[in-house]
PDB file of C-alpha atoms in Angstrom:
ATOM      1  CA  SER D 220      -0.047   0.232  -0.097  1.00  0.00           C
ATOM      2  CA  SER D 221       1.034   4.073  -0.255  1.00  0.00           C
ATOM      3  CA  GLN D 222       1.509   4.287   3.354  1.00  0.00           C
ATOM      4  CA  GLU D 223       3.758   0.595   3.892  1.00  0.00           C
ATOM      5  CA  ARG D 224       5.798   2.223   1.195  1.00  0.00           C
ATOM      6  CA  GLU D 225       6.020   5.968   2.655  1.00  0.00           C
ATOM      7  CA  ALA D 226       6.907   4.273   6.168  1.00  0.00           C
ATOM      8  CA  ARG D 227       9.114   2.193   4.219  1.00  0.00           C
ATOM      9  CA  ILE D 228      11.018   5.119   2.576  1.00  0.00           C
ATOM     10  CA  ALA D 229      10.758   7.142   5.983  1.00  0.00           C
ATOM     11  CA  GLU D 230      12.750   4.123   7.944  1.00  0.00           C
ATOM     12  CA  LEU D 231      15.258   3.715   4.717  1.00  0.00           C
ATOM     13  CA  GLU D 232      15.881   8.202   5.027  1.00  0.00           C
ATOM     14  CA  ALA D 233      16.397   7.755   8.941  1.00  0.00           C
ATOM     15  CA  GLN D 234      18.812   4.610   8.210  1.00  0.00           C
ATOM     16  CA  VAL D 235      20.943   6.700   5.669  1.00  0.00           C
ATOM     17  CA  THR D 236      21.069   9.959   8.649  1.00  0.00           C
ATOM     18  CA  GLU D 237      21.671   7.821  11.093  1.00  0.00           C
ATOM     19  CA  LEU D 238      24.449   6.325   9.045  1.00  0.00           C
ATOM     20  CA  GLN D 239      26.115   9.456   7.689  1.00  0.00           C
ATOM     21  CA  LYS D 240      26.064  10.699  11.196  1.00  0.00           C
ATOM     22  CA  GLU D 241      28.437   7.684  11.883  1.00  0.00           C
ATOM     23  CA  LEU D 242      30.716   8.335   8.484  1.00  0.00           C
ATOM     24  CA  GLY D 243      30.892  11.997   9.748  1.00  0.00           C
ATOM     25  CA  ASN D 244      28.840  15.370   8.061  1.00  0.00           C
ATOM     26  CA  GLY D 245      30.996  16.235   4.889  1.00  0.00           C
ATOM     27  CA  GLU D 246      32.999  12.645   4.502  1.00  0.00           C
ATOM     28  CA  ASP D 247      32.868  11.356   0.891  1.00  0.00           C
ATOM     29  CA  ALA D 248      32.218   7.415   0.925  1.00  0.00           C
ATOM     30  CA  GLN D 249      34.470   6.823  -1.838  1.00  0.00           C
ATOM     31  CA  LYS D 250      37.043   8.801  -0.615  1.00  0.00           C
ATOM     32  CA  ILE D 251      37.508   6.826   2.547  1.00  0.00           C
ATOM     33  CA  VAL D 252      37.203   4.001   0.779  1.00  0.00           C
ATOM     34  CA  SER D 253      39.980   4.759  -1.710  1.00  0.00           C
ATOM     35  CA  ARG D 254      42.025   5.941   1.470  1.00  0.00           C
ATOM     36  CA  HIS D 255      41.741   2.571   3.138  1.00  0.00           C
ATOM     37  CA  ILE D 256      42.063   0.607   0.057  1.00  0.00           C
ATOM     38  CA  LYS D 257      45.893   2.945  -0.650  1.00  0.00           C
ATOM     39  CA  LEU D 258      46.505   1.926   3.503  1.00  0.00           C
ATOM     40  CA  LEU D 259      46.155  -1.910   2.903  1.00  0.00           C
ATOM     41  CA  HIS D 260      48.424  -1.567  -0.019  1.00  0.00           C
ATOM     42  CA  ARG D 261      50.589   0.170   2.423  1.00  0.00           C
ATOM     43  CA  TYR D 262      50.548  -2.604   5.112  1.00  0.00           C
ATOM     44  CA  ASN D 263      50.814  -5.714   2.203  1.00  0.00           C
ATOM     45  CA  GLU D 264      53.962  -4.424   1.479  1.00  0.00           C
ATOM     46  CA  ALA D 265      55.697  -3.709   4.802  1.00  0.00           C
ATOM     47  CA  LYS D 266      54.316  -7.186   5.745  1.00  0.00           C
ATOM     48  CA  ASP D 267      55.879  -8.581   2.412  1.00  0.00           C
ATOM     49  CA  ALA D 268      59.140  -7.063   3.325  1.00  0.00           C
ATOM     50  CA  ALA D 269      59.068  -8.639   6.738  1.00  0.00           C
ATOM     51  CA  GLN D 270      58.319 -11.835   5.411  1.00  0.00           C
ATOM     52  CA  ILE D 271      61.848 -11.508   3.022  1.00  0.00           C
ATOM     53  CA  ILE D 272      63.607 -10.594   6.266  1.00  0.00           C
ATOM     54  CA  ILE D 273      62.247 -13.780   8.147  1.00  0.00           C
ATOM     55  CA  GLY D 274      63.059 -16.007   5.422  1.00  0.00           C
ATOM     56  CA  LYS D 275      66.535 -14.678   5.171  1.00  0.00           C
ATOM     57  CA  LEU D 276      66.949 -14.661   8.959  1.00  0.00           C
ATOM     58  CA  ALA D 277      65.630 -18.626   9.075  1.00  0.00           C
ATOM     59  CA  VAL D 278      68.616 -19.206   6.749  1.00  0.00           C
ATOM     60  CA  HIS D 279      70.725 -17.763   8.580  1.00  0.00           C
ATOM     61  CA  LYS D 280      69.701 -19.243  11.635  1.00  0.00           C
ATOM     62  CA  GLN D 281      69.171 -22.888   9.486  1.00  0.00           C
ATOM     63  CA  THR D 282      65.612 -23.343  10.317  1.00  0.00           C
ATOM     64  CA  THR D 283      62.708 -22.682   8.788  1.00  0.00           C
ATOM     65  CA  ILE D 284      60.155 -19.586   8.711  1.00  0.00           C
ATOM     66  CA  ARG D 285      57.368 -21.753  11.306  1.00  0.00           C
ATOM     67  CA  GLN D 286      60.109 -21.902  13.339  1.00  0.00           C
ATOM     68  CA  ILE D 287      60.709 -18.242  13.736  1.00  0.00           C
ATOM     69  CA  HIS D 288      57.273 -16.992  13.736  1.00  0.00           C
ATOM     70  CA  GLU D 289      56.889 -19.334  16.922  1.00  0.00           C
ATOM     71  CA  ASP D 290      60.325 -18.415  18.227  1.00  0.00           C
ATOM     72  CA  TYR D 291      59.096 -14.148  17.732  1.00  0.00           C
ATOM     73  CA  GLY D 292      55.385 -15.224  18.639  1.00  0.00           C
ATOM     74  CA  LEU D 293      54.355 -14.315  15.435  1.00  0.00           C
ATOM     75  CA  THR D 294      51.210 -15.604  14.806  1.00  0.00           C
ATOM     76  CA  ASP D 295      48.477 -16.125  11.177  1.00  0.00           C
ATOM     77  CA  ASP D 296      45.737 -14.380  13.674  1.00  0.00           C
ATOM     78  CA  ALA D 297      45.262 -10.888  11.936  1.00  0.00           C
TER      79      ALA D 297
END
């Protein structure tokens, strides 16, 4: 019905308003997503570099990368 549709629209508009408050006034969602993607890219590059160093340390100590992770308390947890 028309009333149900209007009620649903009002509900959705209220949700949009609430989400905009959480996001912040004047914040562009696309810019936020773009920034997060850039930060994730930098994080992954740093993680890759750390894994290379850990690999070299494992070779130097004549052990496995898994053992180096255990020795230094590194886990698979994010």
